[in-house]
mmCIF file of C-alpha atoms in Angstrom:
data_model
loop_
_atom_site.group_PDB
_atom_site.id
_atom_site.type_symbol
_atom_site.label_atom_id
_atom_site.label_comp_id
_atom_site.label_asym_id
_atom_site.label_seq_id
_atom_site.Cartn_x
_atom_site.Cartn_y
_atom_site.Cartn_z
ATOM 1 C CA GLU S 297 0.000 0.000 0.000
ATOM 2 C CA PRO S 298 1.385 3.440 -0.880
ATOM 3 C CA GLU S 299 2.523 5.483 2.074
ATOM 4 C CA VAL S 300 3.737 8.920 3.037
ATOM 5 C CA THR S 301 7.439 8.879 3.879
ATOM 6 C CA GLN S 302 9.273 11.422 6.000
ATOM 7 C CA THR S 303 12.989 11.993 6.450
ATOM 8 C CA PRO S 304 14.879 12.186 8.669
ATOM 9 C CA SER S 305 13.126 10.319 11.469
ATOM 10 C CA HIS S 306 15.049 12.353 14.032
ATOM 11 C CA GLN S 307 16.836 15.689 13.575
ATOM 12 C CA VAL S 308 18.889 17.444 16.198
ATOM 13 C CA THR S 309 19.860 21.049 15.583
ATOM 14 C CA GLN S 310 21.178 24.031 17.466
ATOM 15 C CA MET S 311 19.024 27.049 18.209
ATOM 16 C CA GLY S 312 19.175 29.560 15.400
ATOM 17 C CA GLN S 313 19.986 27.014 12.702
ATOM 18 C CA GLU S 314 17.812 26.360 9.665
ATOM 19 C CA VAL S 315 16.230 22.947 9.251
ATOM 20 C CA ILE S 316 14.407 21.343 6.365
ATOM 21 C CA LEU S 317 12.040 18.487 7.025
ATOM 22 C CA ARG S 318 11.254 16.347 4.010
ATOM 23 C CA CYS S 319 8.173 14.442 3.006
ATOM 24 C CA VAL S 320 7.258 12.354 -0.002
ATOM 25 C CA PRO S 321 3.460 12.250 -0.212
ATOM 26 C CA ILE S 322 1.531 9.501 -1.959
ATOM 27 C CA SER S 323 2.149 9.998 -5.660
ATOM 28 C CA ASN S 324 -1.326 10.846 -6.971
ATOM 29 C CA HIS S 325 -2.362 12.941 -3.974
ATOM 30 C CA LEU S 326 -3.120 16.603 -4.482
ATOM 31 C CA TYR S 327 -3.424 18.070 -0.963
ATOM 32 C CA PHE S 328 -0.535 18.220 1.469
ATOM 33 C CA TYR S 329 -0.310 19.162 5.117
ATOM 34 C CA TRP S 330 2.085 19.671 7.979
ATOM 35 C CA TYR S 331 1.091 19.122 11.590
ATOM 36 C CA ARG S 332 3.190 19.206 14.736
ATOM 37 C CA GLN S 333 2.956 17.645 18.172
ATOM 38 C CA ILE S 334 4.944 19.064 21.046
ATOM 39 C CA LEU S 335 5.799 16.311 23.516
ATOM 40 C CA GLY S 336 2.827 15.575 25.754
ATOM 41 C CA GLN S 337 0.505 17.933 23.880
ATOM 42 C CA LYS S 338 -2.166 17.727 21.189
ATOM 43 C CA VAL S 339 -1.420 17.488 17.509
ATOM 44 C CA GLU S 340 -1.736 20.953 15.915
ATOM 45 C CA PHE S 341 -2.375 22.004 12.335
ATOM 46 C CA LEU S 342 0.388 24.064 10.722
ATOM 47 C CA VAL S 343 -0.311 24.466 7.033
ATOM 48 C CA SER S 344 -2.070 23.052 3.996
ATOM 49 C CA PHE S 345 -0.778 23.193 0.428
ATOM 50 C CA TYR S 346 -2.541 22.698 -2.876
ATOM 51 C CA ASN S 347 -1.712 23.556 -6.462
ATOM 52 C CA ASN S 348 1.727 24.809 -5.467
ATOM 53 C CA GLU S 349 0.531 27.312 -2.952
ATOM 54 C CA ILE S 350 -0.475 27.550 0.667
ATOM 55 C CA SER S 351 -4.241 27.189 1.009
ATOM 56 C CA GLU S 352 -4.435 27.679 4.757
ATOM 57 C CA LYS S 353 -2.054 28.237 7.662
ATOM 58 C CA SER S 354 -2.414 28.419 11.400
ATOM 59 C CA GLU S 355 -1.262 31.077 13.826
ATOM 60 C CA ILE S 356 1.776 28.909 14.575
ATOM 61 C CA PHE S 357 2.976 29.107 10.976
ATOM 62 C CA ASP S 358 4.748 32.460 11.173
ATOM 63 C CA ASP S 359 7.457 33.982 8.985
ATOM 64 C CA GLN S 360 10.013 31.518 10.306
ATOM 65 C CA PHE S 361 8.211 28.692 8.517
ATOM 66 C CA SER S 362 7.919 28.003 4.812
ATOM 67 C CA VAL S 363 6.813 25.116 2.639
ATOM 68 C CA GLU S 364 7.484 24.166 -0.910
ATOM 69 C CA ARG S 365 7.126 21.358 -3.374
ATOM 70 C CA PRO S 366 10.337 21.837 -5.358
ATOM 71 C CA ASP S 367 10.211 18.905 -7.748
ATOM 72 C CA GLY S 368 6.670 17.528 -7.870
ATOM 73 C CA SER S 369 7.390 14.730 -5.422
ATOM 74 C CA ASN S 370 9.001 16.144 -2.286
ATOM 75 C CA PHE S 371 7.088 18.422 0.061
ATOM 76 C CA THR S 372 9.330 20.277 2.489
ATOM 77 C CA LEU S 373 8.898 22.293 5.655
ATOM 78 C CA LYS S 374 11.663 24.776 6.395
ATOM 79 C CA ILE S 375 12.211 26.487 9.714
ATOM 80 C CA ARG S 376 14.522 29.413 9.142
ATOM 81 C CA SER S 377 15.953 30.040 12.596
ATOM 82 C CA THR S 378 14.958 27.363 15.032
ATOM 83 C CA LYS S 379 13.933 28.101 18.601
ATOM 84 C CA LEU S 380 13.854 25.751 21.571
ATOM 85 C CA GLU S 381 10.056 25.745 21.415
ATOM 86 C CA ASP S 382 10.150 24.340 17.875
ATOM 87 C CA SER S 383 11.168 21.005 19.371
ATOM 88 C CA ALA S 384 8.320 18.670 18.437
ATOM 89 C CA MET S 385 7.257 15.795 16.244
ATOM 90 C CA TYR S 386 6.357 17.073 12.776
ATOM 91 C CA PHE S 387 3.908 15.060 10.714
ATOM 92 C CA CYS S 388 3.342 15.341 7.005
ATOM 93 C CA ALA S 389 0.011 14.166 5.574
ATOM 94 C CA SER S 390 -1.582 13.958 2.162
ATOM 95 C CA ARG S 391 -4.951 13.210 0.624
ATOM 96 C CA LEU S 392 -6.239 12.739 -2.892
ATOM 97 C CA LEU S 393 -9.200 15.106 -2.632
ATOM 98 C CA SER S 394 -10.152 17.920 -0.308
ATOM 99 C CA SER S 395 -13.560 16.514 0.492
ATOM 100 C CA TYR S 396 -14.304 15.074 3.893
ATOM 101 C CA ASN S 397 -14.626 11.537 2.563
ATOM 102 C CA SER S 398 -11.103 11.451 1.141
ATOM 103 C CA PRO S 399 -8.865 9.670 3.662
ATOM 104 C CA LEU S 400 -5.917 11.485 5.176
ATOM 105 C CA HIS S 401 -2.614 9.598 5.133
ATOM 106 C CA PHE S 402 0.089 10.483 7.659
ATOM 107 C CA GLY S 403 3.813 9.912 7.579
ATOM 108 C CA ASN S 404 5.635 8.487 10.590
ATOM 109 C CA GLY S 405 6.883 11.901 11.619
ATOM 110 C CA THR S 406 10.205 13.653 12.120
ATOM 111 C CA ARG S 407 11.233 14.287 15.699
ATOM 112 C CA LEU S 408 12.964 17.677 15.805
ATOM 113 C CA THR S 409 15.096 18.455 18.829
ATOM 114 C CA VAL S 410 16.441 21.995 19.148
ATOM 115 C CA THR S 411 19.261 22.416 21.663
ATOM 116 C CA LYS N 174 -14.196 28.435 21.094
ATOM 117 C CA ASN N 175 -14.004 25.302 18.940
ATOM 118 C CA GLU N 176 -12.945 22.457 21.201
ATOM 119 C CA VAL N 177 -12.613 18.701 21.158
ATOM 120 C CA GLU N 178 -12.768 16.713 24.388
ATOM 121 C CA GLN N 179 -11.905 13.054 24.755
ATOM 122 C CA SER N 180 -12.567 10.672 27.596
ATOM 123 C CA PRO N 181 -11.106 8.863 29.298
ATOM 124 C CA GLN N 182 -7.541 10.177 29.150
ATOM 125 C CA ASN N 183 -6.170 6.787 30.131
ATOM 126 C CA LEU N 184 -7.773 3.379 29.867
ATOM 127 C CA THR N 185 -6.426 0.022 30.975
ATOM 128 C CA ALA N 186 -8.226 -3.150 29.955
ATOM 129 C CA GLN N 187 -7.745 -6.885 30.026
ATOM 130 C CA GLU N 188 -7.410 -8.744 26.761
ATOM 131 C CA GLY N 189 -10.823 -9.583 25.343
ATOM 132 C CA GLU N 190 -12.655 -6.669 26.931
ATOM 133 C CA PHE N 191 -14.934 -4.329 25.002
ATOM 134 C CA ILE N 192 -13.458 -0.817 24.880
ATOM 135 C CA THR N 193 -15.229 2.500 24.378
ATOM 136 C CA ILE N 194 -13.496 5.837 23.865
ATOM 137 C CA ASN N 195 -15.562 8.996 23.684
ATOM 138 C CA CYS N 196 -15.191 12.284 21.850
ATOM 139 C CA SER N 197 -17.319 15.415 22.257
ATOM 140 C CA TYR N 198 -17.031 18.652 20.349
ATOM 141 C CA SER N 199 -18.353 22.105 20.926
ATOM 142 C CA VAL N 200 -19.967 23.190 17.647
ATOM 143 C CA GLY N 201 -21.076 21.730 14.329
ATOM 144 C CA ILE N 202 -18.640 19.729 12.269
ATOM 145 C CA SER N 203 -18.384 18.488 8.711
ATOM 146 C CA ALA N 204 -16.162 15.502 9.459
ATOM 147 C CA LEU N 205 -14.668 13.591 12.352
ATOM 148 C CA HIS N 206 -11.554 11.436 12.244
ATOM 149 C CA TRP N 207 -10.415 8.692 14.572
ATOM 150 C CA LEU N 208 -6.662 8.219 14.509
ATOM 151 C CA GLN N 209 -4.321 5.737 16.136
ATOM 152 C CA GLN N 210 -0.873 6.859 17.294
ATOM 153 C CA HIS N 211 1.635 4.092 17.852
ATOM 154 C CA PRO N 212 4.229 4.143 20.634
ATOM 155 C CA GLY N 213 6.865 5.202 18.109
ATOM 156 C CA GLY N 214 4.760 8.247 17.236
ATOM 157 C CA GLY N 215 3.396 7.328 13.807
ATOM 158 C CA ILE N 216 -0.264 8.158 13.115
ATOM 159 C CA VAL N 217 -2.701 5.956 11.234
ATOM 160 C CA SER N 218 -6.153 7.062 10.156
ATOM 161 C CA LEU N 219 -8.781 4.580 11.365
ATOM 162 C CA PHE N 220 -12.069 6.198 10.376
ATOM 163 C CA MET N 221 -13.462 9.345 8.863
ATOM 164 C CA LEU N 222 -17.170 9.906 9.307
ATOM 165 C CA SER N 223 -19.801 12.592 9.148
ATOM 166 C CA SER N 224 -22.849 10.559 10.164
ATOM 167 C CA GLY N 225 -23.952 7.144 11.333
ATOM 168 C CA LYS N 226 -21.595 4.292 11.936
ATOM 169 C CA LYS N 227 -18.569 2.630 10.340
ATOM 170 C CA LYS N 228 -17.018 -0.743 11.057
ATOM 171 C CA HIS N 229 -13.626 -2.135 10.184
ATOM 172 C CA GLY N 230 -12.706 -5.471 11.660
ATOM 173 C CA ARG N 231 -12.961 -5.198 15.444
ATOM 174 C CA LEU N 232 -13.270 -1.410 15.352
ATOM 175 C CA ILE N 233 -16.558 0.460 15.239
ATOM 176 C CA ALA N 234 -16.998 4.222 15.108
ATOM 177 C CA THR N 235 -20.291 5.992 15.663
ATOM 178 C CA ILE N 236 -21.294 9.620 15.563
ATOM 179 C CA ASN N 237 -24.348 11.486 16.823
ATOM 180 C CA ILE N 238 -24.456 14.844 15.117
ATOM 181 C CA GLN N 239 -27.285 16.219 17.257
ATOM 182 C CA GLU N 240 -25.460 15.388 20.487
ATOM 183 C CA LYS N 241 -22.042 16.391 19.073
ATOM 184 C CA HIS N 242 -20.555 13.133 20.211
ATOM 185 C CA SER N 243 -18.654 10.215 18.714
ATOM 186 C CA SER N 244 -17.501 6.915 20.130
ATOM 187 C CA LEU N 245 -14.821 4.472 19.084
ATOM 188 C CA HIS N 246 -15.410 0.894 20.145
ATOM 189 C CA ILE N 247 -12.948 -1.975 20.086
ATOM 190 C CA THR N 248 -14.392 -5.455 20.442
ATOM 191 C CA ALA N 249 -12.323 -8.386 21.751
ATOM 192 C CA SER N 250 -9.421 -6.091 22.610
ATOM 193 C CA HIS N 251 -5.865 -7.349 22.199
ATOM 194 C CA PRO N 252 -2.508 -6.126 23.541
ATOM 195 C CA ARG N 253 -1.601 -4.976 20.035
ATOM 196 C CA ASP N 254 -4.473 -2.461 20.289
ATOM 197 C CA SER N 255 -2.415 -0.592 22.907
ATOM 198 C CA ALA N 256 -1.868 2.901 21.494
ATOM 199 C CA VAL N 257 -3.096 6.473 21.782
ATOM 200 C CA TYR N 258 -6.438 7.021 20.070
ATOM 201 C CA ILE N 259 -7.078 10.543 18.863
ATOM 202 C CA CYS N 260 -10.286 12.223 17.761
ATOM 203 C CA ALA N 261 -9.933 15.102 15.294
ATOM 204 C CA VAL N 262 -12.657 17.216 13.726
ATOM 205 C CA ARG N 263 -13.176 19.669 10.945
ATOM 206 C CA PHE N 264 -15.488 22.347 12.260
ATOM 207 C CA LEU N 265 -18.180 23.813 10.018
ATOM 208 C CA GLY N 266 -17.116 27.121 8.587
ATOM 209 C CA GLU N 267 -13.495 26.116 8.153
ATOM 210 C CA THR N 268 -12.530 27.170 4.659
ATOM 211 C CA SER N 269 -10.827 23.966 3.647
ATOM 212 C CA GLY N 270 -10.553 20.326 4.622
ATOM 213 C CA SER N 271 -7.207 20.872 6.164
ATOM 214 C CA ARG N 272 -7.637 22.523 9.520
ATOM 215 C CA LEU N 273 -8.357 19.645 11.869
ATOM 216 C CA THR N 274 -8.736 20.298 15.572
ATOM 217 C CA PHE N 275 -7.407 17.446 17.649
ATOM 218 C CA GLY N 276 -8.382 16.016 21.004
ATOM 219 C CA GLU N 277 -5.771 15.231 23.628
ATOM 220 C CA GLY N 278 -5.913 11.525 22.909
ATOM 221 C CA THR N 279 -6.789 8.469 24.981
ATOM 222 C CA GLN N 280 -3.913 6.217 26.041
ATOM 223 C CA LEU N 281 -5.195 2.633 25.820
ATOM 224 C CA THR N 282 -3.268 -0.211 27.411
ATOM 225 C CA VAL N 283 -4.541 -3.752 26.917
ATOM 226 C CA ASN N 284 -2.948 -6.296 29.221
ATOM 227 C CA PRO N 285 -2.675 -9.979 28.284
#
């Protein structure tokens, strides 16, 4: 069964450094998402992406964050200057359609640790 | 404020028991998801529903739109069902299908 893959599984970085989290969504999917989960807290929506542009973003997704789909397969989340509070598990997800009856497929996540 | 509440927070059961996890939400929704998060952190979508009931193997999900409540049932529970179960909803009025609001999750432990 096709799956969403995320790399790396764990990334450690120093405060102030840039990080890029990578995702390969399911190949025929059209809608892409990033979510994050700070340890011990709820999963939170960050951003959705469709047709090569952001369709919606949350209050968390400030100017330090950006997303792109550089080559038609990868979907990346960049954090420009990481802060300690960016430490979290970041999940990529994709779906074929935007409608509510189109299943959402999650990757296994990237655990980001900012020191 | 749009909120999702799950109960219980923690649930311990003996193998074979019937499990129920509850989810309540504050205002109207267009869709509700039940997700399973494994100990390693990965998330799997179990169900997506907007009305009625869905069944997949030993898992059953129901939703009552009028009461703003959903339940996830596991019949004949097994230790491999041990995981965090998360309810997530798309509230009516959200402009796209993307902004899900998540509950805190229910940690289920099934002992042999």
